[in-house]
């Protein structure tokens, strides 16, 4: 029996909700931001926005639905965004949300007592509903449904005399995961939450220009030099070619999102001094050690399973082969006009290399299993192409708990691993074997030789362990999360 309804391909994977990018000190800064957002498109494909400042024309912004390449490469639009200071944002909204509206597209702009401020945010504010109610009761008028707008309103109500100080005030009221970039008329500002759940990096261009971005791959595209990561709980204020650093929050142990290593970040990015590609290859090595199998070929589910499949092949000695080919021109916005085409599902995006897999025992390596519907369809395609056996190897532990920190995760009752044991999942997907990397194995792959420290975990791994480092206050308040239930709040929660 199929426990979940058929879903479009995009609904059977996890999605980051956004990426941020900002630059100060270069002519036509908005063009640099557009390039940076293009490099971060994997973090959000629904919409994008750019705000720029020019002393003569003030603040100007553009917000559009769709890909960066389809909007922010048009000269007629980019000419409306002059100036040497700009920030941008790409967005992926959560599943089940209302139809997208342009007013929810960041960056947001507000005119404060000491001047204008634009802000963009990657992550999720876990007490946003409570803050929103409080602010509305005190007279604030919201223009969007985004949690990020709470930060603007909190800044407006602060009694501090500068925008960076008002931002400190606002963010001290905020709970959750946030990497924020903001701009005033003269400053570019970047902040990470105390636990550093979401990424943010600092780079430099020529002549004192500086860049803030979600990932290092966005620095590469504009030829910027990577300087360092913004530290958990750090705020940097960049102006006049100088970078000032302050610590607005109480110290806390870092809990960076481990799924950034597994899936979200691009493989050509650097996280924590480690190549994302090399980490994913090492995940495959660990997986081969933990879950060996006799087979004829190792095949990735492209593209996210590719580095792990290479590692699995190298460690196991089983030949690597491209048994599944991805249609590179099948984007999220593909129009599905009829039920017949919609039912083709995975075939619109992936096709089996029949000549390669026929008669073979195939190890399929994928990054995760969410609802399981896509895994089942891929297995059917491989069997239909004549494979003798199909063995799934998954480059992450079972995803059994939702994320409240900025990842589009289905409700727990829609997560296959929350409803079934690995053996039951194997039978439901219909494969000869199914194995996930262990949590300790994943930690070893990201450089923690002793595995996961259960007393004080080094990463946020709540989607695998149910150990939430930051209380999901809004979820608790509305009954959507039971801290005494099967999920737990970490003893090392954020202050």
Short mmCIF file of C-alpha atoms in Angstrom, two decimals:
data_model
loop_
_atom_site.label_atom_id
_atom_site.label_comp_id
_atom_site.label_asym_id
_atom_site.label_seq_id
_atom_site.Cartn_x
_atom_site.Cartn_y
_atom_site.Cartn_z
CA UNK A 1 0.00 0.00 0.00
CA UNK A 2 1.33 3.44 -0.89
CA UNK A 3 1.21 5.56 2.29
CA UNK A 4 1.64 8.93 0.63
CA UNK A 5 -0.10 10.50 -2.36
CA UNK A 6 1.81 10.97 -5.58
CA UNK A 7 3.81 14.18 -5.50
CA UNK A 8 5.66 16.23 -8.10
CA UNK A 9 9.38 15.50 -8.16
CA UNK A 10 10.24 18.68 -6.26
CA UNK A 11 8.07 17.62 -3.31
CA UNK A 12 10.20 14.54 -2.58
CA UNK A 13 13.41 16.33 -1.69
CA UNK A 14 14.54 18.86 0.88
CA UNK A 15 14.99 22.47 -0.12
CA UNK A 16 16.91 25.32 1.39
CA UNK A 17 14.66 28.35 1.52
CA UNK A 18 17.08 31.04 0.37
CA UNK A 19 20.51 32.43 -0.34
CA UNK A 20 21.89 35.91 0.33
CA UNK A 21 24.57 38.06 -1.29
CA UNK A 22 25.82 41.62 -0.80
CA UNK A 23 28.64 43.79 -2.09
CA UNK A 24 30.02 47.23 -1.20
CA UNK A 25 32.62 49.38 -2.91
CA UNK A 26 32.23 48.54 -6.61
CA UNK A 27 30.53 50.50 -9.40
CA UNK A 28 27.31 48.89 -10.60
CA UNK A 29 27.17 46.70 -7.51
CA UNK A 30 23.78 45.28 -8.51
CA UNK A 31 25.41 43.49 -11.46
CA UNK A 32 27.82 41.75 -9.07
CA UNK A 33 24.87 40.81 -6.86
CA UNK A 34 23.03 39.32 -9.85
CA UNK A 35 26.04 37.15 -10.62
CA UNK A 36 26.32 36.08 -7.00
CA UNK A 37 22.64 35.18 -6.83
CA UNK A 38 23.01 33.16 -10.02
CA UNK A 39 25.70 31.10 -8.27
CA UNK A 40 23.31 30.64 -5.32
CA UNK A 41 20.31 29.69 -7.44
CA UNK A 42 20.36 26.15 -6.03
CA UNK A 43 19.33 27.61 -2.67
CA UNK A 44 16.11 29.11 -4.01
CA UNK A 45 14.43 29.12 -7.42
CA UNK A 46 11.03 30.64 -6.79
CA UNK A 47 11.97 34.33 -6.76
CA UNK A 48 14.79 36.82 -6.32
CA UNK A 49 15.31 40.44 -5.41
CA UNK A 50 18.01 43.13 -5.38
CA UNK A 51 18.15 46.47 -3.56
CA UNK A 52 20.88 49.00 -4.42
CA UNK A 53 21.81 52.45 -3.14
CA UNK A 54 23.12 55.40 -5.13
CA UNK A 55 23.73 58.81 -3.50
CA UNK A 56 21.90 60.65 -6.27
CA UNK A 57 18.97 58.27 -6.79
CA UNK A 58 18.65 56.80 -3.30
CA UNK A 59 17.47 53.24 -2.66
CA UNK A 60 16.04 51.28 -5.57
CA UNK A 61 14.85 47.70 -5.66
CA UNK A 62 13.61 45.05 -8.07
CA UNK A 63 11.79 41.85 -7.09
CA UNK A 64 10.86 39.17 -9.59
CA UNK A 65 9.52 35.61 -9.72
CA UNK A 66 11.63 32.98 -11.45
CA UNK A 67 15.30 32.45 -12.12
CA UNK A 68 17.98 35.11 -11.80
CA UNK A 69 19.07 34.49 -15.40
CA UNK A 70 15.57 35.27 -16.68
CA UNK A 71 15.24 38.57 -14.84
CA UNK A 72 18.44 40.17 -13.64
CA UNK A 73 20.38 39.90 -16.88
CA UNK A 74 18.24 42.50 -18.64
CA UNK A 75 20.01 45.83 -19.10
CA UNK A 76 16.74 47.74 -18.89
CA UNK A 77 16.18 46.40 -15.36
CA UNK A 78 19.75 46.59 -14.09
CA UNK A 79 20.03 50.24 -15.17
CA UNK A 80 17.38 51.05 -12.56
CA UNK A 81 19.68 49.73 -9.79
CA UNK A 82 22.72 52.04 -9.81
CA UNK A 83 25.21 52.43 -7.00
CA UNK A 84 28.28 50.93 -5.33
CA UNK A 85 26.31 49.11 -2.61
CA UNK A 86 23.69 46.39 -3.12
CA UNK A 87 22.27 43.24 -1.54
CA UNK A 88 20.19 40.41 -2.97
CA UNK A 89 18.21 37.31 -2.10
CA UNK A 90 16.95 34.14 -3.80
CA UNK A 91 13.92 32.43 -2.30
CA UNK A 92 12.34 29.02 -2.08
CA UNK A 93 9.06 29.08 -0.18
CA UNK A 94 7.90 26.28 2.09
CA UNK A 95 5.72 23.46 0.78
CA UNK A 96 2.04 23.95 1.47
CA UNK A 97 2.34 27.73 1.70
CA UNK A 98 -0.06 29.99 -0.08
CA UNK A 99 0.49 31.00 -3.67
CA UNK A 100 3.60 33.20 -3.84
CA UNK A 101 3.12 36.95 -3.77
CA UNK A 102 5.70 39.54 -4.76
CA UNK A 103 5.50 41.34 -1.43
CA UNK A 104 7.07 38.27 0.23
CA UNK A 105 10.17 38.48 -1.97
CA UNK A 106 13.25 39.88 -0.22
CA UNK A 107 15.24 42.05 0.38
CA UNK A 108 12.82 44.11 2.47
CA UNK A 109 13.29 47.86 2.80
CA UNK A 110 12.30 50.19 5.61
CA UNK A 111 12.79 53.92 6.19
CA UNK A 112 13.94 54.37 9.79
CA UNK A 113 14.53 57.54 11.80
CA UNK A 114 18.20 57.64 10.82
CA UNK A 115 17.75 56.56 7.19
CA UNK A 116 16.81 53.68 4.96
CA UNK A 117 17.74 50.05 5.58
CA UNK A 118 17.31 46.95 3.40
CA UNK A 119 17.56 43.45 4.84
CA UNK A 120 17.65 39.85 3.57
CA UNK A 121 17.63 36.68 5.64
CA UNK A 122 18.50 33.01 5.24
CA UNK A 123 17.01 30.73 7.86
CA UNK A 124 13.88 30.70 9.97
CA UNK A 125 12.76 32.67 13.02
CA UNK A 126 11.17 30.15 15.35
CA UNK A 127 9.33 32.74 17.48
CA UNK A 128 8.15 34.84 14.53
CA UNK A 129 4.44 34.26 15.15
CA UNK A 130 4.69 35.47 18.74
CA UNK A 131 6.74 38.49 17.71
CA UNK A 132 4.33 39.30 14.93
CA UNK A 133 1.32 39.22 17.27
CA UNK A 134 3.11 41.46 19.75
CA UNK A 135 4.15 43.97 17.09
CA UNK A 136 0.70 44.13 15.50
CA UNK A 137 -0.89 44.69 18.90
CA UNK A 138 1.50 47.63 19.38
CA UNK A 139 0.55 49.18 16.05
CA UNK A 140 2.95 47.73 13.50
CA UNK A 141 1.52 47.19 10.03
CA UNK A 142 3.00 44.22 8.15
CA UNK A 143 3.24 44.23 4.37
CA UNK A 144 4.33 40.58 3.94
CA UNK A 145 3.87 37.13 5.39
CA UNK A 146 7.62 36.65 5.90
CA UNK A 147 9.22 36.16 9.30
CA UNK A 148 12.05 38.46 8.16
CA UNK A 149 9.80 41.51 8.31
CA UNK A 150 9.69 41.14 12.10
CA UNK A 151 13.34 42.23 12.19
CA UNK A 152 12.55 45.51 10.40
CA UNK A 153 9.70 46.30 12.81
CA UNK A 154 11.81 45.47 15.86
CA UNK A 155 14.52 47.78 14.53
CA UNK A 156 12.00 50.58 14.01
CA UNK A 157 10.93 50.32 17.68
CA UNK A 158 14.46 50.31 19.08
CA UNK A 159 15.65 53.47 20.88
CA UNK A 160 19.26 53.01 19.73
CA UNK A 161 20.78 55.80 17.64
CA UNK A 162 22.37 53.83 14.76
CA UNK A 163 21.09 51.15 12.45
CA UNK A 164 23.70 48.53 13.49
CA UNK A 165 22.79 49.09 17.15
CA UNK A 166 19.10 48.81 16.35
CA UNK A 167 19.79 45.59 14.49
CA UNK A 168 21.55 44.20 17.56
CA UNK A 169 18.52 45.08 19.64
CA UNK A 170 16.17 43.41 17.17
CA UNK A 171 18.16 40.21 16.75
CA UNK A 172 18.48 39.73 20.50
CA UNK A 173 14.68 39.33 20.52
CA UNK A 174 14.77 36.77 17.72
CA UNK A 175 15.02 33.01 18.17
CA UNK A 176 15.96 30.52 15.50
CA UNK A 177 18.48 30.27 12.69
CA UNK A 178 19.47 33.35 10.78
CA UNK A 179 22.20 34.58 8.51
CA UNK A 180 21.26 38.18 7.81
CA UNK A 181 22.71 40.72 5.43
CA UNK A 182 21.60 44.35 5.50
CA UNK A 183 22.59 47.69 4.00
CA UNK A 184 22.29 51.33 4.89
CA UNK A 185 23.39 54.26 2.73
CA UNK A 186 27.02 53.66 3.67
CA UNK A 187 27.31 50.26 5.33
CA UNK A 188 27.03 46.56 4.49
CA UNK A 189 26.15 44.43 7.53
CA UNK A 190 26.28 40.67 8.08
CA UNK A 191 25.12 38.68 11.12
CA UNK A 192 24.92 34.98 12.06
CA UNK A 193 22.82 33.55 14.85
CA UNK A 194 24.62 32.46 18.05
CA UNK A 195 24.73 28.80 16.98
CA UNK A 196 25.75 29.55 13.38
CA UNK A 197 23.15 27.17 11.93
CA UNK A 198 23.12 28.83 8.51
CA UNK A 199 26.26 29.78 6.53
CA UNK A 200 27.66 33.23 5.75
CA UNK A 201 31.10 34.05 4.33
CA UNK A 202 33.18 37.18 3.80
CA UNK A 203 35.21 37.94 0.70
CA UNK A 204 37.15 40.82 -0.81
CA UNK A 205 37.46 42.37 -4.25
CA UNK A 206 39.92 44.98 -5.47
CA UNK A 207 40.38 48.43 -3.90
CA UNK A 208 38.76 47.65 -0.56
CA UNK A 209 35.49 46.26 -1.91
CA UNK A 210 33.91 43.52 0.20
CA UNK A 211 31.38 40.76 -0.34
CA UNK A 212 29.04 38.77 1.92
CA UNK A 213 27.51 35.55 0.59
CA UNK A 214 25.85 32.35 1.69
CA UNK A 215 28.57 30.23 0.05
CA UNK A 216 32.08 30.57 -1.34
CA UNK A 217 30.95 29.50 -4.83
CA UNK A 218 29.22 32.90 -5.09
CA UNK A 219 32.55 34.61 -4.44
CA UNK A 220 34.21 32.60 -7.18
CA UNK A 221 31.81 33.75 -9.88
CA UNK A 222 32.79 37.42 -9.42
CA UNK A 223 36.48 36.73 -8.84
CA UNK A 224 36.38 37.64 -5.15
CA UNK A 225 38.91 36.27 -2.67
CA UNK A 226 37.53 34.27 0.24
CA UNK A 227 38.64 35.80 3.54
CA UNK A 228 36.78 33.82 6.19
CA UNK A 229 33.45 32.64 7.49
CA UNK A 230 31.43 34.98 9.64
CA UNK A 231 31.61 33.36 13.06
CA UNK A 232 28.53 32.12 14.92
CA UNK A 233 27.09 35.04 16.89
CA UNK A 234 29.21 37.61 15.03
CA UNK A 235 28.13 40.85 13.38
CA UNK A 236 30.37 42.54 10.82
CA UNK A 237 29.84 46.15 9.72
CA UNK A 238 31.66 47.07 6.50
CA UNK A 239 32.20 50.70 5.52
CA UNK A 240 34.97 52.68 3.83
CA UNK A 241 36.90 49.53 3.04
CA UNK A 242 37.10 48.53 6.71
CA UNK A 243 35.48 45.56 8.45
CA UNK A 244 34.44 46.00 12.09
CA UNK A 245 33.45 42.92 14.08
CA UNK A 246 31.27 42.78 17.21
CA UNK A 247 29.61 40.01 19.26
CA UNK A 248 26.01 41.00 20.09
CA UNK A 249 24.98 37.67 21.64
CA UNK A 250 25.90 35.54 24.62
CA UNK A 251 28.46 32.84 23.69
CA UNK A 252 27.05 29.47 22.61
CA UNK A 253 28.49 26.32 21.08
CA UNK A 254 28.28 26.23 17.30
CA UNK A 255 25.66 23.91 15.78
CA UNK A 256 26.09 24.39 12.05
CA UNK A 257 23.56 22.52 9.88
CA UNK A 258 25.16 19.21 8.93
CA UNK A 259 22.82 18.86 5.96
CA UNK A 260 24.67 21.74 4.30
CA UNK A 261 27.53 19.25 3.91
CA UNK A 262 25.23 16.49 2.66
CA UNK A 263 23.10 18.34 0.14
CA UNK A 264 22.35 22.07 0.34
CA UNK A 265 25.71 23.65 -0.45
CA UNK A 266 27.22 23.41 -3.89
CA UNK A 267 30.02 20.82 -4.16
CA UNK A 268 32.48 23.52 -5.27
CA UNK A 269 31.98 25.51 -2.05
CA UNK A 270 34.20 25.42 1.04
CA UNK A 271 32.62 24.94 4.49
CA UNK A 272 34.62 25.05 7.70
CA UNK A 273 37.82 24.86 5.69
CA UNK A 274 36.67 21.65 3.98
CA UNK A 275 35.71 21.07 0.36
CA UNK A 276 32.03 20.15 0.17
CA UNK A 277 32.85 17.80 -2.71
CA UNK A 278 35.52 16.01 -0.70
CA UNK A 279 33.20 15.68 2.29
CA UNK A 280 30.51 14.10 0.12
CA UNK A 281 33.04 11.75 -1.45
CA UNK A 282 34.13 10.75 2.05
CA UNK A 283 30.49 10.09 2.97
CA UNK A 284 30.49 7.53 0.15
CA UNK A 285 33.67 5.99 1.54
CA UNK A 286 32.12 5.65 5.01
CA UNK A 287 28.94 4.25 3.49
CA UNK A 288 30.87 1.56 1.61
CA UNK A 289 32.57 0.55 4.84
CA UNK A 290 29.31 0.42 6.77
CA UNK A 291 27.09 -1.16 4.11
CA UNK A 292 29.05 -3.27 1.61
CA UNK A 293 27.23 -5.28 -1.04
CA UNK A 294 28.20 -7.49 -3.98
CA UNK A 295 27.31 -5.65 -7.16
CA UNK A 296 28.47 -4.89 -10.70
CA UNK A 297 28.23 -1.09 -10.78
CA UNK A 298 27.78 1.96 -8.55
CA UNK A 299 25.41 4.52 -10.01
CA UNK A 300 24.60 7.97 -8.61
CA UNK A 301 21.14 9.50 -8.58
CA UNK A 302 22.23 12.73 -10.27
CA UNK A 303 23.36 15.20 -9.43
CA UNK A 304 23.34 15.26 -5.65
CA UNK A 305 24.38 11.62 -5.25
CA UNK A 306 27.41 11.84 -7.54
CA UNK A 307 30.30 12.62 -5.13
CA UNK A 308 29.11 10.00 -2.63
CA UNK A 309 28.78 7.42 -5.40
CA UNK A 310 32.36 8.14 -6.47
CA UNK A 311 33.54 7.59 -2.88
CA UNK A 312 31.51 4.39 -2.57
CA UNK A 313 33.01 3.08 -5.81
CA UNK A 314 36.57 3.95 -4.82
CA UNK A 315 36.28 2.31 -1.40
CA UNK A 316 34.37 -0.79 -2.54
CA UNK A 317 36.23 -1.39 -5.80
CA UNK A 318 32.90 -1.68 -7.67
CA UNK A 319 33.07 0.24 -10.99
CA UNK A 320 31.39 3.63 -11.14
CA UNK A 321 29.02 4.24 -14.04
CA UNK A 322 26.48 6.84 -15.14
CA UNK A 323 23.51 4.52 -15.19
CA UNK A 324 21.07 7.42 -14.90
CA UNK A 325 21.27 10.50 -17.10
CA UNK A 326 19.77 13.81 -16.03
CA UNK A 327 17.98 16.11 -18.45
CA UNK A 328 19.82 19.36 -17.74
CA UNK A 329 17.05 21.44 -19.28
CA UNK A 330 14.28 20.23 -16.97
CA UNK A 331 13.86 23.04 -14.44
CA UNK A 332 11.41 23.56 -11.61
CA UNK A 333 9.24 25.75 -13.80
CA UNK A 334 8.53 23.05 -16.40
CA UNK A 335 4.84 23.29 -17.36
CA UNK A 336 2.88 20.09 -16.72
CA UNK A 337 -0.27 20.69 -18.77
CA UNK A 338 -1.92 17.29 -18.59
CA UNK A 339 -2.34 14.47 -16.08
CA UNK A 340 -0.62 12.12 -18.51
CA UNK A 341 2.54 14.25 -18.57
CA UNK A 342 2.32 14.83 -14.82
CA UNK A 343 2.28 11.07 -14.25
CA UNK A 344 5.60 10.77 -16.10
CA UNK A 345 7.11 12.33 -12.96
CA UNK A 346 10.77 11.41 -12.64
CA UNK A 347 11.11 10.56 -16.35
CA UNK A 348 10.89 14.26 -17.17
CA UNK A 349 14.14 14.75 -15.26
CA UNK A 350 15.97 11.43 -15.28
CA UNK A 351 16.44 8.63 -17.80
CA UNK A 352 18.09 5.23 -17.38
CA UNK A 353 21.06 4.27 -19.54
CA UNK A 354 19.56 0.93 -20.55
CA UNK A 355 22.61 -0.46 -22.31
CA UNK A 356 24.64 0.04 -19.14
CA UNK A 357 22.32 -1.40 -16.47
CA UNK A 358 20.75 -4.35 -18.27
CA UNK A 359 21.51 -7.56 -16.40
CA UNK A 360 23.61 -5.74 -13.80
CA UNK A 361 23.46 -5.65 -10.01
CA UNK A 362 23.22 -1.90 -9.44
CA UNK A 363 24.08 0.13 -6.33
CA UNK A 364 22.12 3.39 -6.47
CA UNK A 365 23.57 6.19 -4.30
CA UNK A 366 21.32 9.12 -3.37
CA UNK A 367 21.63 11.95 -0.85
CA UNK A 368 18.46 11.28 1.17
CA UNK A 369 15.04 9.65 1.32
CA UNK A 370 12.23 12.07 2.25
CA UNK A 371 8.78 10.83 1.23
CA UNK A 372 10.26 7.91 -0.67
CA UNK A 373 8.09 8.34 -3.75
CA UNK A 374 10.96 9.40 -6.00
CA UNK A 375 13.17 6.53 -4.77
CA UNK A 376 10.42 4.10 -5.66
CA UNK A 377 9.99 5.55 -9.15
CA UNK A 378 13.73 5.46 -9.82
CA UNK A 379 13.84 1.81 -8.72
CA UNK A 380 10.98 1.02 -11.13
CA UNK A 381 12.89 2.69 -13.97
CA UNK A 382 16.05 0.70 -13.22
CA UNK A 383 14.15 -2.61 -13.06
CA UNK A 384 12.25 -1.79 -16.26
CA UNK A 385 15.62 -1.23 -17.95
CA UNK A 386 16.60 -4.81 -17.11
CA UNK A 387 18.70 -4.51 -13.95
CA UNK A 388 19.12 -7.82 -12.13
CA UNK A 389 19.25 -6.27 -8.62
CA UNK A 390 18.85 -2.79 -7.15
CA UNK A 391 20.57 -1.78 -3.90
CA UNK A 392 19.97 1.70 -2.47
CA UNK A 393 22.71 3.38 -0.44
CA UNK A 394 21.77 6.72 1.13
CA UNK A 395 24.39 9.38 1.93
CA UNK A 396 22.58 10.60 5.05
CA UNK A 397 20.87 8.97 8.04
CA UNK A 398 17.09 8.47 7.89
CA UNK A 399 15.30 11.85 7.78
CA UNK A 400 12.68 11.30 10.47
CA UNK A 401 12.09 14.78 11.92
CA UNK A 402 11.14 18.13 10.36
CA UNK A 403 13.49 21.11 10.30
CA UNK A 404 12.36 24.39 11.88
CA UNK A 405 15.49 26.32 10.94
CA UNK A 406 15.02 27.30 7.31
CA UNK A 407 14.60 24.06 5.38
CA UNK A 408 11.43 23.09 3.55
CA UNK A 409 10.66 19.77 5.26
CA UNK A 410 7.33 17.93 5.09
CA UNK A 411 5.37 17.35 8.28
CA UNK A 412 6.62 14.37 10.24
CA UNK A 413 3.71 12.19 9.18
CA UNK A 414 4.89 12.63 5.56
CA UNK A 415 8.48 11.56 6.26
CA UNK A 416 8.95 7.90 5.32
CA UNK A 417 11.58 7.29 8.00
CA UNK A 418 9.20 8.57 10.69
CA UNK A 419 6.61 5.96 9.73
CA UNK A 420 8.72 2.90 8.88
CA UNK A 421 11.80 1.02 9.98
CA UNK A 422 14.63 0.73 7.42
CA UNK A 423 13.48 -2.82 6.66
CA UNK A 424 9.91 -1.63 6.04
CA UNK A 425 11.24 1.19 3.87
CA UNK A 426 13.24 -1.34 1.83
CA UNK A 427 10.14 -3.44 1.25
CA UNK A 428 7.94 -0.44 0.40
CA UNK A 429 10.45 1.01 -2.08
CA UNK A 430 10.92 -2.52 -3.44
CA UNK A 431 14.70 -2.83 -3.55
CA UNK A 432 16.98 -5.76 -2.76
CA UNK A 433 18.69 -3.82 0.03
CA UNK A 434 18.56 -0.35 1.58
CA UNK A 435 21.17 1.16 3.88
CA UNK A 436 21.72 4.66 5.29
CA UNK A 437 25.00 6.03 6.58
CA UNK A 438 25.02 6.08 10.37
CA UNK A 439 25.04 9.38 12.24
CA UNK A 440 28.52 8.58 13.55
CA UNK A 441 29.63 7.75 10.01
CA UNK A 442 28.33 11.08 8.78
CA UNK A 443 30.22 12.90 11.52
CA UNK A 444 33.40 11.03 10.62
CA UNK A 445 32.95 12.09 7.00
CA UNK A 446 32.74 15.77 7.97
CA UNK A 447 35.95 15.50 9.96
CA UNK A 448 34.89 14.40 13.45
CA UNK A 449 37.10 11.33 13.84
CA UNK A 450 35.33 10.10 16.99
CA UNK A 451 31.86 10.48 15.50
CA UNK A 452 29.00 12.36 17.13
CA UNK A 453 29.43 13.61 20.69
CA UNK A 454 26.03 12.69 22.08
CA UNK A 455 26.50 14.84 25.17
CA UNK A 456 27.29 17.96 23.15
CA UNK A 457 26.81 17.48 19.38
CA UNK A 458 29.06 19.46 17.10
CA UNK A 459 26.36 20.11 14.44
CA UNK A 460 22.64 20.62 14.17
CA UNK A 461 21.39 17.20 13.09
CA UNK A 462 17.80 17.50 14.33
CA UNK A 463 16.33 16.15 11.09
CA UNK A 464 18.15 12.87 11.81
CA UNK A 465 18.27 12.74 15.62
CA UNK A 466 15.28 14.78 16.79
CA UNK A 467 17.72 16.76 18.98
CA UNK A 468 16.65 20.39 18.47
CA UNK A 469 19.27 22.92 19.62
CA UNK A 470 16.86 25.90 19.44
CA UNK A 471 13.35 25.67 20.90
CA UNK A 472 10.75 25.92 18.09
CA UNK A 473 8.68 28.31 20.20
CA UNK A 474 5.86 28.92 17.73
CA UNK A 475 5.47 25.19 17.10
CA UNK A 476 5.31 24.48 20.82
CA UNK A 477 2.77 27.27 21.36
CA UNK A 478 0.39 26.00 18.66
CA UNK A 479 0.73 22.34 19.60
CA UNK A 480 2.79 21.40 16.53
CA UNK A 481 5.74 20.22 18.62
CA UNK A 482 5.78 18.19 21.83
CA UNK A 483 9.07 18.67 23.71
CA UNK A 484 8.20 15.63 25.83
CA UNK A 485 7.40 13.49 22.80
CA UNK A 486 9.69 11.52 20.49
CA UNK A 487 11.65 14.66 19.60
CA UNK A 488 13.89 16.34 22.15
CA UNK A 489 15.29 19.72 22.94
CA UNK A 490 19.04 19.75 23.30
CA UNK A 491 20.57 20.50 26.69
CA UNK A 492 22.70 22.98 24.79
CA UNK A 493 19.94 25.17 23.37
CA UNK A 494 20.54 28.72 22.31
CA UNK A 495 20.13 31.37 25.03
#
